[in-house]
């Protein structure tokens, strides 16, 4: 009983030692929840700013077409010297002051172009939503991986302390002639392997903190994860439903619709059109107007209001443009079908992957449990002089490897679950804790 208590106390001392080793970083670090990290990433991530700019551009394109029905009014002057009859300057008579207004009244193709602009606007909004999900997924995966390395680093630092003690003990045994030089080299190799693992964990954690810093705007040194991620709910959405509701698929469908309406509008450019036009001008007295008008018929203030009707009948470039638009529409429709098929297949694959990873994690958990119990058994036998020091080191090394395998399997399961949540449209509610 006393031996068991002494083992517990020794383990507690090791935990305290690891905490002291990590204390300087912990004092600087600020625990960040996944929800807070996601909120900051949605505010600071460059991908969100790019998507917002694309959406703003699509809105501006729609407003440009819609506002074309509002007359465009221009005011100015057309001053110039005239020799003979006063010819026009850029399509208007020379004048001291003029105002022109023009706008389309009826264009068959403009209605389809407006519909295409609305569809592109909807597609831009859906792409922004998909980019939002991408930012959340990137943040959640980086957070989960950083959490894995932080937990591994604590475990490895304990293992490194044990390895250093083992190396010192073997060195003493070599001096006493109990162990050979080969055993001493093996002990140093064991300690070097653990140190390599520690260095790997520190480097990976630093890289992930830097990545999260770029996403969230927090200083990299101040980022530290909390204990665990929120529980992932079991998804009951099938692959076809997930594909139909996926923002990337919906954006591709809206883009295909926009291309179809654009092509239809290009074909309607052959139909008649009606435009509104108006002009007012104050004519000068030095442009020979009085010479070419009957005496008393010249007036300085002039205005014209009316409509312009056009009947296109020969425009070969427009015909070629319409054919090109048909090809673009067909391409966009096939691309939308391809995106839907990809999302449907990826969702099904992720569902099966989650089930496989759950089974793999269970195996890893049992193997780690066995390895831990083996360490305790070897420690007990060593205390009773049943085994030597090298058996305990081998058992600890195997337990460390099983722990690392369990961590890797757990992270792969978390990765598959997070990707599946994005595919089924449940990622944001999970990350923000609204479900």
Short mmCIF file of C-alpha atoms in Angstrom, two decimals:
data_model
loop_
_atom_site.label_atom_id
_atom_site.label_comp_id
_atom_site.label_asym_id
_atom_site.label_seq_id
_atom_site.Cartn_x
_atom_site.Cartn_y
_atom_site.Cartn_z
CA UNK A 1 0.00 0.00 0.00
CA UNK A 2 2.84 2.32 0.87
CA UNK A 3 4.55 1.52 -2.44
CA UNK A 4 1.38 2.42 -4.35
CA UNK A 5 1.05 5.72 -2.50
CA UNK A 6 4.69 6.52 -3.16
CA UNK A 7 4.10 5.89 -6.88
CA UNK A 8 1.13 8.27 -6.87
CA UNK A 9 3.17 10.91 -5.10
CA UNK A 10 5.98 10.52 -7.61
CA UNK A 11 3.55 10.95 -10.47
CA UNK A 12 2.09 14.04 -8.81
CA UNK A 13 5.57 15.51 -8.45
CA UNK A 14 6.12 14.96 -12.17
CA UNK A 15 2.88 16.77 -13.02
CA UNK A 16 3.90 19.68 -10.83
CA UNK A 17 7.29 19.75 -12.53
CA UNK A 18 5.68 19.85 -15.98
CA UNK A 19 3.39 22.66 -14.85
CA UNK A 20 6.38 24.65 -13.64
CA UNK A 21 8.11 24.11 -16.97
CA UNK A 22 5.06 25.41 -18.81
CA UNK A 23 4.38 28.23 -16.33
CA UNK A 24 6.10 31.12 -18.18
CA UNK A 25 4.13 30.43 -21.37
CA UNK A 26 0.91 29.97 -19.42
CA UNK A 27 1.29 33.32 -17.75
CA UNK A 28 1.58 35.00 -21.13
CA UNK A 29 -1.10 32.92 -22.87
CA UNK A 30 -4.77 33.82 -22.87
CA UNK A 31 -7.24 30.91 -22.90
CA UNK A 32 -9.41 31.30 -26.00
CA UNK A 33 -12.63 29.38 -26.54
CA UNK A 34 -13.45 27.99 -29.96
CA UNK A 35 -16.48 30.27 -30.21
CA UNK A 36 -14.40 33.38 -29.50
CA UNK A 37 -11.73 32.30 -31.98
CA UNK A 38 -14.36 31.79 -34.69
CA UNK A 39 -15.95 35.17 -33.97
CA UNK A 40 -12.59 36.92 -34.27
CA UNK A 41 -11.72 34.99 -37.44
CA UNK A 42 -14.97 36.03 -39.11
CA UNK A 43 -14.06 39.64 -38.37
CA UNK A 44 -10.37 39.56 -39.31
CA UNK A 45 -9.89 36.80 -41.92
CA UNK A 46 -8.80 38.11 -45.31
CA UNK A 47 -11.01 35.58 -47.09
CA UNK A 48 -14.12 37.19 -45.61
CA UNK A 49 -12.98 40.65 -46.75
CA UNK A 50 -12.41 39.36 -50.30
CA UNK A 51 -15.85 37.70 -50.39
CA UNK A 52 -17.49 40.87 -49.09
CA UNK A 53 -15.79 42.88 -51.84
CA UNK A 54 -17.01 40.42 -54.49
CA UNK A 55 -20.54 40.66 -53.12
CA UNK A 56 -20.37 44.46 -53.12
CA UNK A 57 -19.20 44.41 -56.73
CA UNK A 58 -22.11 42.15 -57.73
CA UNK A 59 -24.59 44.49 -56.02
CA UNK A 60 -23.05 47.45 -57.81
CA UNK A 61 -23.34 45.64 -61.16
CA UNK A 62 -27.04 45.01 -60.58
CA UNK A 63 -27.66 48.62 -59.55
CA UNK A 64 -25.79 49.83 -62.64
CA UNK A 65 -28.24 48.00 -64.92
CA UNK A 66 -31.30 48.86 -62.85
CA UNK A 67 -30.44 52.56 -62.66
CA UNK A 68 -29.99 52.75 -66.42
CA UNK A 69 -33.78 53.38 -66.62
CA UNK A 70 -33.19 56.66 -64.77
CA UNK A 71 -32.39 59.36 -67.36
CA UNK A 72 -28.74 60.31 -67.50
CA UNK A 73 -28.57 64.10 -67.44
CA UNK A 74 -25.55 66.04 -68.67
CA UNK A 75 -25.06 69.78 -68.71
CA UNK A 76 -22.32 71.88 -70.26
CA UNK A 77 -21.53 74.10 -73.26
CA UNK A 78 -20.40 73.64 -76.85
CA UNK A 79 -18.44 76.80 -77.64
CA UNK A 80 -16.68 77.18 -80.96
CA UNK A 81 -16.08 79.40 -83.99
CA UNK A 82 -18.16 78.76 -87.11
CA UNK A 83 -17.31 79.32 -90.76
CA UNK A 84 -20.34 78.97 -92.94
CA UNK A 85 -23.20 76.90 -91.64
CA UNK A 86 -22.72 76.07 -87.91
CA UNK A 87 -21.91 72.37 -87.90
CA UNK A 88 -22.36 70.21 -84.78
CA UNK A 89 -19.75 69.67 -82.09
CA UNK A 90 -19.83 66.04 -80.94
CA UNK A 91 -23.39 65.60 -82.19
CA UNK A 92 -24.84 68.86 -80.78
CA UNK A 93 -25.12 72.39 -82.16
CA UNK A 94 -22.62 74.95 -80.81
CA UNK A 95 -24.25 76.55 -77.77
CA UNK A 96 -23.55 78.72 -74.77
CA UNK A 97 -25.33 76.26 -72.49
CA UNK A 98 -27.01 72.89 -73.03
CA UNK A 99 -28.67 70.09 -71.08
CA UNK A 100 -29.15 66.57 -72.44
CA UNK A 101 -31.04 63.62 -71.00
CA UNK A 102 -31.32 60.04 -72.24
CA UNK A 103 -32.43 56.63 -70.98
CA UNK A 104 -33.78 53.36 -72.35
CA UNK A 105 -37.57 53.07 -72.43
CA UNK A 106 -38.00 49.55 -73.72
CA UNK A 107 -35.23 47.03 -74.36
CA UNK A 108 -36.19 43.37 -74.52
CA UNK A 109 -32.67 42.24 -73.65
CA UNK A 110 -32.32 44.58 -70.66
CA UNK A 111 -34.91 42.62 -68.68
CA UNK A 112 -32.86 39.43 -69.05
CA UNK A 113 -29.63 41.24 -68.24
CA UNK A 114 -31.23 42.51 -65.02
CA UNK A 115 -32.26 38.96 -64.15
CA UNK A 116 -28.69 37.79 -64.79
CA UNK A 117 -27.33 40.52 -62.53
CA UNK A 118 -29.75 39.49 -59.76
CA UNK A 119 -28.62 35.88 -60.13
CA UNK A 120 -24.96 36.86 -59.95
CA UNK A 121 -25.74 38.92 -56.86
CA UNK A 122 -27.35 35.87 -55.25
CA UNK A 123 -24.37 33.74 -56.29
CA UNK A 124 -21.95 36.24 -54.71
CA UNK A 125 -23.92 36.11 -51.44
CA UNK A 126 -23.83 32.31 -51.47
CA UNK A 127 -20.09 32.30 -52.20
CA UNK A 128 -19.62 34.62 -49.25
CA UNK A 129 -21.55 32.18 -47.09
CA UNK A 130 -19.40 29.31 -48.36
CA UNK A 131 -16.26 31.34 -47.62
CA UNK A 132 -17.65 32.01 -44.14
CA UNK A 133 -17.95 28.25 -43.62
CA UNK A 134 -14.40 27.83 -44.93
CA UNK A 135 -13.08 30.32 -42.36
CA UNK A 136 -14.99 28.58 -39.57
CA UNK A 137 -13.66 25.19 -40.68
CA UNK A 138 -10.09 26.46 -40.94
CA UNK A 139 -10.32 28.04 -37.48
CA UNK A 140 -11.91 24.97 -35.88
CA UNK A 141 -9.39 22.54 -37.39
CA UNK A 142 -6.43 24.75 -36.44
CA UNK A 143 -7.84 25.11 -32.94
CA UNK A 144 -8.34 21.34 -32.58
CA UNK A 145 -4.86 20.59 -33.89
CA UNK A 146 -3.26 23.17 -31.60
CA UNK A 147 -5.13 21.59 -28.70
CA UNK A 148 -3.72 18.21 -29.70
CA UNK A 149 -0.12 19.48 -29.73
CA UNK A 150 -0.53 21.36 -26.45
CA UNK A 151 -1.78 18.24 -24.70
CA UNK A 152 0.93 16.14 -26.33
CA UNK A 153 3.59 18.58 -25.23
CA UNK A 154 2.59 18.22 -21.56
CA UNK A 155 2.69 14.43 -21.86
CA UNK A 156 6.02 14.45 -23.68
CA UNK A 157 7.66 16.77 -21.17
CA UNK A 158 6.75 14.29 -18.44
CA UNK A 159 8.16 11.50 -20.62
CA UNK A 160 11.31 13.53 -21.24
CA UNK A 161 11.83 13.99 -17.51
CA UNK A 162 11.47 10.22 -17.04
CA UNK A 163 13.86 9.56 -19.93
CA UNK A 164 16.49 11.87 -18.45
CA UNK A 165 16.23 10.11 -15.09
CA UNK A 166 16.52 6.76 -16.84
CA UNK A 167 19.56 7.95 -18.78
CA UNK A 168 21.24 9.11 -15.57
CA UNK A 169 20.42 5.84 -13.83
CA UNK A 170 21.83 3.78 -16.70
CA UNK A 171 24.94 5.94 -16.78
CA UNK A 172 25.53 5.11 -13.12
CA UNK A 173 24.97 1.42 -13.84
CA UNK A 174 27.50 1.59 -16.68
CA UNK A 175 30.07 3.15 -14.34
CA UNK A 176 29.40 0.42 -11.83
CA UNK A 177 29.80 -2.21 -14.52
CA UNK A 178 26.24 -3.47 -14.22
CA UNK A 179 25.26 -2.39 -17.74
CA UNK A 180 27.31 -2.27 -20.90
CA UNK A 181 28.19 0.78 -22.96
CA UNK A 182 25.56 -0.30 -25.48
CA UNK A 183 22.84 0.03 -22.83
CA UNK A 184 24.08 3.52 -22.06
CA UNK A 185 23.88 4.45 -25.73
CA UNK A 186 20.36 3.03 -25.92
CA UNK A 187 19.34 5.14 -22.94
CA UNK A 188 20.70 8.27 -24.60
CA UNK A 189 18.89 7.30 -27.80
CA UNK A 190 15.64 6.89 -25.89
CA UNK A 191 16.03 10.35 -24.34
CA UNK A 192 16.95 11.85 -27.74
CA UNK A 193 13.83 10.37 -29.32
CA UNK A 194 11.61 11.89 -26.66
CA UNK A 195 13.38 15.24 -27.07
CA UNK A 196 12.77 15.05 -30.81
CA UNK A 197 9.07 14.53 -30.13
CA UNK A 198 9.07 17.52 -27.79
CA UNK A 199 10.77 19.71 -30.40
CA UNK A 200 8.27 18.56 -33.03
CA UNK A 201 5.32 19.38 -30.74
CA UNK A 202 6.72 22.83 -29.88
CA UNK A 203 7.31 23.66 -33.54
CA UNK A 204 3.86 22.48 -34.65
CA UNK A 205 2.19 24.43 -31.84
CA UNK A 206 4.09 27.61 -32.75
CA UNK A 207 3.09 27.32 -36.42
CA UNK A 208 -0.57 26.78 -35.52
CA UNK A 209 -0.57 29.71 -33.09
CA UNK A 210 0.84 31.91 -35.84
CA UNK A 211 -1.86 30.72 -38.24
CA UNK A 212 -4.59 31.38 -35.69
CA UNK A 213 -3.03 34.76 -35.03
CA UNK A 214 -3.40 35.65 -38.71
CA UNK A 215 -7.02 34.46 -38.62
CA UNK A 216 -8.12 36.07 -35.37
CA UNK A 217 -5.87 39.10 -34.98
CA UNK A 218 -4.67 37.93 -31.55
CA UNK A 219 -0.93 37.89 -30.76
CA UNK A 220 0.43 34.40 -31.39
CA UNK A 221 2.06 34.23 -27.95
CA UNK A 222 -1.30 34.92 -26.26
CA UNK A 223 -3.21 32.02 -27.82
CA UNK A 224 -3.94 28.97 -25.71
CA UNK A 225 -6.81 26.54 -26.25
CA UNK A 226 -9.35 25.41 -23.69
CA UNK A 227 -9.78 21.84 -22.49
CA UNK A 228 -12.05 20.36 -25.15
CA UNK A 229 -14.12 21.06 -28.26
CA UNK A 230 -17.93 21.12 -28.13
CA UNK A 231 -19.58 17.75 -28.63
CA UNK A 232 -20.32 17.09 -32.30
CA UNK A 233 -23.99 16.18 -32.87
CA UNK A 234 -24.82 13.15 -34.96
CA UNK A 235 -25.79 14.26 -38.45
CA UNK A 236 -28.98 12.80 -39.94
CA UNK A 237 -28.82 14.67 -43.26
CA UNK A 238 -28.36 12.47 -46.33
CA UNK A 239 -25.91 13.31 -49.08
CA UNK A 240 -28.53 14.48 -51.62
CA UNK A 241 -30.19 16.88 -49.17
CA UNK A 242 -26.80 18.20 -48.09
CA UNK A 243 -25.79 18.80 -51.71
CA UNK A 244 -28.98 20.72 -52.52
CA UNK A 245 -28.51 22.99 -49.47
CA UNK A 246 -24.76 23.47 -49.90
CA UNK A 247 -23.81 27.15 -50.53
CA UNK A 248 -21.18 26.22 -53.12
CA UNK A 249 -23.73 24.18 -55.09
CA UNK A 250 -26.37 26.88 -54.82
CA UNK A 251 -23.85 29.51 -55.95
CA UNK A 252 -22.94 27.39 -58.99
CA UNK A 253 -26.64 26.99 -59.84
CA UNK A 254 -27.25 30.75 -59.59
CA UNK A 255 -24.19 31.44 -61.76
CA UNK A 256 -25.50 29.00 -64.37
CA UNK A 257 -28.86 30.78 -64.29
CA UNK A 258 -27.10 34.12 -64.76
CA UNK A 259 -25.21 32.79 -67.78
CA UNK A 260 -28.45 31.44 -69.28
CA UNK A 261 -30.20 34.81 -68.88
CA UNK A 262 -27.19 36.62 -70.33
CA UNK A 263 -27.27 34.37 -73.40
CA UNK A 264 -31.02 34.90 -73.80
CA UNK A 265 -30.52 38.65 -73.54
CA UNK A 266 -27.82 38.59 -76.20
CA UNK A 267 -30.23 36.85 -78.57
CA UNK A 268 -32.92 39.48 -77.84
CA UNK A 269 -30.55 42.27 -78.90
CA UNK A 270 -31.95 41.70 -82.41
CA UNK A 271 -35.38 42.97 -81.32
CA UNK A 272 -36.50 46.63 -81.69
CA UNK A 273 -35.69 49.05 -78.87
CA UNK A 274 -37.02 52.43 -77.77
CA UNK A 275 -34.93 55.10 -76.02
CA UNK A 276 -35.93 58.41 -74.46
CA UNK A 277 -33.97 61.54 -75.37
CA UNK A 278 -34.23 65.26 -74.56
CA UNK A 279 -32.06 68.32 -75.10
CA UNK A 280 -32.17 72.00 -74.27
CA UNK A 281 -29.65 74.55 -75.60
CA UNK A 282 -29.04 78.30 -75.51
CA UNK A 283 -27.52 79.20 -78.88
CA UNK A 284 -24.97 81.96 -79.41
CA UNK A 285 -25.15 84.97 -81.75
CA UNK A 286 -21.66 84.50 -83.20
CA UNK A 287 -22.12 81.13 -84.92
CA UNK A 288 -23.85 82.45 -88.09
CA UNK A 289 -27.29 81.17 -87.09
CA UNK A 290 -28.95 84.45 -88.23
CA UNK A 291 -27.34 84.09 -91.65
CA UNK A 292 -28.89 80.70 -92.41
CA UNK A 293 -32.31 81.19 -90.81
CA UNK A 294 -35.09 83.38 -92.14
CA UNK A 295 -35.12 86.83 -90.56
CA UNK A 296 -37.04 86.73 -87.30
CA UNK A 297 -37.20 82.90 -87.17
CA UNK A 298 -34.01 82.36 -85.15
CA UNK A 299 -34.51 81.86 -81.38
CA UNK A 300 -31.75 81.39 -78.87
CA UNK A 301 -33.63 79.01 -76.53
CA UNK A 302 -34.30 75.59 -78.10
CA UNK A 303 -35.57 72.27 -76.77
CA UNK A 304 -36.28 68.81 -78.15
CA UNK A 305 -38.00 65.88 -76.40
CA UNK A 306 -38.82 62.53 -77.97
CA UNK A 307 -38.07 58.86 -78.44
CA UNK A 308 -35.60 57.00 -80.62
CA UNK A 309 -36.72 53.70 -82.16
CA UNK A 310 -34.14 51.27 -83.51
CA UNK A 311 -34.66 48.17 -85.67
CA UNK A 312 -31.44 46.10 -85.81
CA UNK A 313 -31.24 43.92 -88.92
CA UNK A 314 -27.54 43.31 -89.55
CA UNK A 315 -25.02 42.81 -86.73
CA UNK A 316 -22.66 39.89 -87.30
CA UNK A 317 -20.52 40.54 -84.17
CA UNK A 318 -23.63 40.43 -81.97
CA UNK A 319 -24.64 37.08 -83.47
CA UNK A 320 -21.21 35.65 -82.66
CA UNK A 321 -21.42 37.10 -79.14
CA UNK A 322 -24.77 35.38 -78.58
CA UNK A 323 -23.33 32.05 -79.71
CA UNK A 324 -20.44 32.47 -77.29
CA UNK A 325 -22.90 33.25 -74.50
CA UNK A 326 -24.76 30.00 -75.29
CA UNK A 327 -21.51 28.09 -74.84
CA UNK A 328 -20.84 29.86 -71.53
CA UNK A 329 -24.34 29.00 -70.31
CA UNK A 330 -23.89 25.32 -71.19
CA UNK A 331 -20.50 25.26 -69.46
CA UNK A 332 -21.90 26.87 -66.29
CA UNK A 333 -24.79 24.38 -66.17
CA UNK A 334 -22.43 21.41 -66.44
CA UNK A 335 -20.13 22.92 -63.83
CA UNK A 336 -23.07 23.26 -61.43
CA UNK A 337 -23.92 19.59 -61.99
CA UNK A 338 -20.28 18.64 -61.33
CA UNK A 339 -20.15 20.67 -58.10
CA UNK A 340 -23.35 19.04 -56.86
CA UNK A 341 -22.03 15.56 -57.62
CA UNK A 342 -18.74 16.32 -55.87
CA UNK A 343 -20.48 17.62 -52.73
CA UNK A 344 -22.85 14.64 -52.65
CA UNK A 345 -19.99 12.16 -52.98
CA UNK A 346 -17.84 14.02 -50.43
CA UNK A 347 -20.70 14.02 -47.90
CA UNK A 348 -21.21 10.29 -48.27
CA UNK A 349 -17.46 9.67 -48.01
CA UNK A 350 -17.24 11.80 -44.85
CA UNK A 351 -20.14 9.96 -43.25
CA UNK A 352 -18.39 6.66 -43.81
CA UNK A 353 -15.06 8.12 -42.70
CA UNK A 354 -16.54 9.30 -39.39
CA UNK A 355 -17.79 5.79 -38.66
CA UNK A 356 -14.39 4.33 -39.55
CA UNK A 357 -12.49 6.88 -37.44
CA UNK A 358 -14.74 6.22 -34.44
CA UNK A 359 -13.87 2.54 -34.64
CA UNK A 360 -10.17 3.33 -35.06
CA UNK A 361 -10.20 5.66 -32.06
CA UNK A 362 -11.82 2.96 -29.93
CA UNK A 363 -9.01 0.58 -30.87
CA UNK A 364 -6.41 3.25 -30.06
CA UNK A 365 -8.06 3.95 -26.70
CA UNK A 366 -7.94 0.27 -25.74
CA UNK A 367 -4.31 -0.06 -26.84
CA UNK A 368 -3.35 3.00 -24.80
CA UNK A 369 -5.24 1.66 -21.79
CA UNK A 370 -3.38 -1.63 -22.06
CA UNK A 371 -0.04 0.21 -22.40
CA UNK A 372 -0.79 2.29 -19.27
CA UNK A 373 -1.69 -0.81 -17.29
CA UNK A 374 1.50 -2.45 -18.54
CA UNK A 375 3.55 0.49 -17.20
CA UNK A 376 1.88 0.13 -13.79
CA UNK A 377 2.49 -3.63 -13.80
CA UNK A 378 6.15 -3.24 -14.76
CA UNK A 379 6.59 -0.55 -12.12
CA UNK A 380 5.10 -2.86 -9.51
CA UNK A 381 7.34 -5.75 -10.54
CA UNK A 382 10.37 -3.50 -10.58
CA UNK A 383 9.60 -2.33 -7.05
CA UNK A 384 9.58 -5.98 -6.04
CA UNK A 385 12.81 -6.61 -8.01
CA UNK A 386 10.97 -8.65 -10.61
CA UNK A 387 12.19 -6.77 -13.69
CA UNK A 388 15.05 -4.47 -14.56
CA UNK A 389 15.09 -0.76 -15.36
CA UNK A 390 15.14 -1.27 -19.14
CA UNK A 391 11.78 -3.07 -19.11
CA UNK A 392 10.19 -0.05 -17.44
CA UNK A 393 11.69 2.27 -20.06
CA UNK A 394 10.35 0.07 -22.86
CA UNK A 395 6.88 0.05 -21.29
CA UNK A 396 6.89 3.85 -20.92
CA UNK A 397 8.06 4.30 -24.52
CA UNK A 398 5.29 2.01 -25.75
CA UNK A 399 2.71 3.92 -23.68
CA UNK A 400 3.93 7.20 -25.17
CA UNK A 401 3.61 5.82 -28.70
CA UNK A 402 0.10 4.54 -27.94
CA UNK A 403 -0.82 7.96 -26.53
CA UNK A 404 0.41 9.69 -29.69
CA UNK A 405 -1.51 7.23 -31.86
CA UNK A 406 -4.66 7.86 -29.82
CA UNK A 407 -4.24 11.62 -30.21
CA UNK A 408 -3.72 11.33 -33.97
CA UNK A 409 -6.81 9.14 -34.35
CA UNK A 410 -8.88 11.50 -32.22
CA UNK A 411 -7.81 14.47 -34.33
CA UNK A 412 -8.55 12.67 -37.59
CA UNK A 413 -12.01 11.88 -36.23
CA UNK A 414 -12.49 15.55 -35.30
CA UNK A 415 -11.32 16.59 -38.77
CA UNK A 416 -13.83 14.28 -40.46
CA UNK A 417 -16.63 15.40 -38.14
CA UNK A 418 -15.93 19.10 -38.76
CA UNK A 419 -15.77 18.60 -42.53
CA UNK A 420 -19.04 16.66 -42.37
CA UNK A 421 -20.66 19.45 -40.37
CA UNK A 422 -19.69 21.89 -43.11
CA UNK A 423 -21.02 19.59 -45.81
CA UNK A 424 -24.39 19.27 -44.03
CA UNK A 425 -24.66 22.99 -43.19
CA UNK A 426 -24.38 22.50 -39.41
CA UNK A 427 -20.85 23.83 -38.90
CA UNK A 428 -21.59 27.40 -37.81
CA UNK A 429 -24.30 26.43 -35.32
CA UNK A 430 -21.91 23.89 -33.77
CA UNK A 431 -18.92 26.25 -33.60
CA UNK A 432 -20.97 29.17 -32.24
CA UNK A 433 -22.75 27.00 -29.69
CA UNK A 434 -26.23 27.75 -31.03
CA UNK A 435 -27.22 24.11 -31.36
#
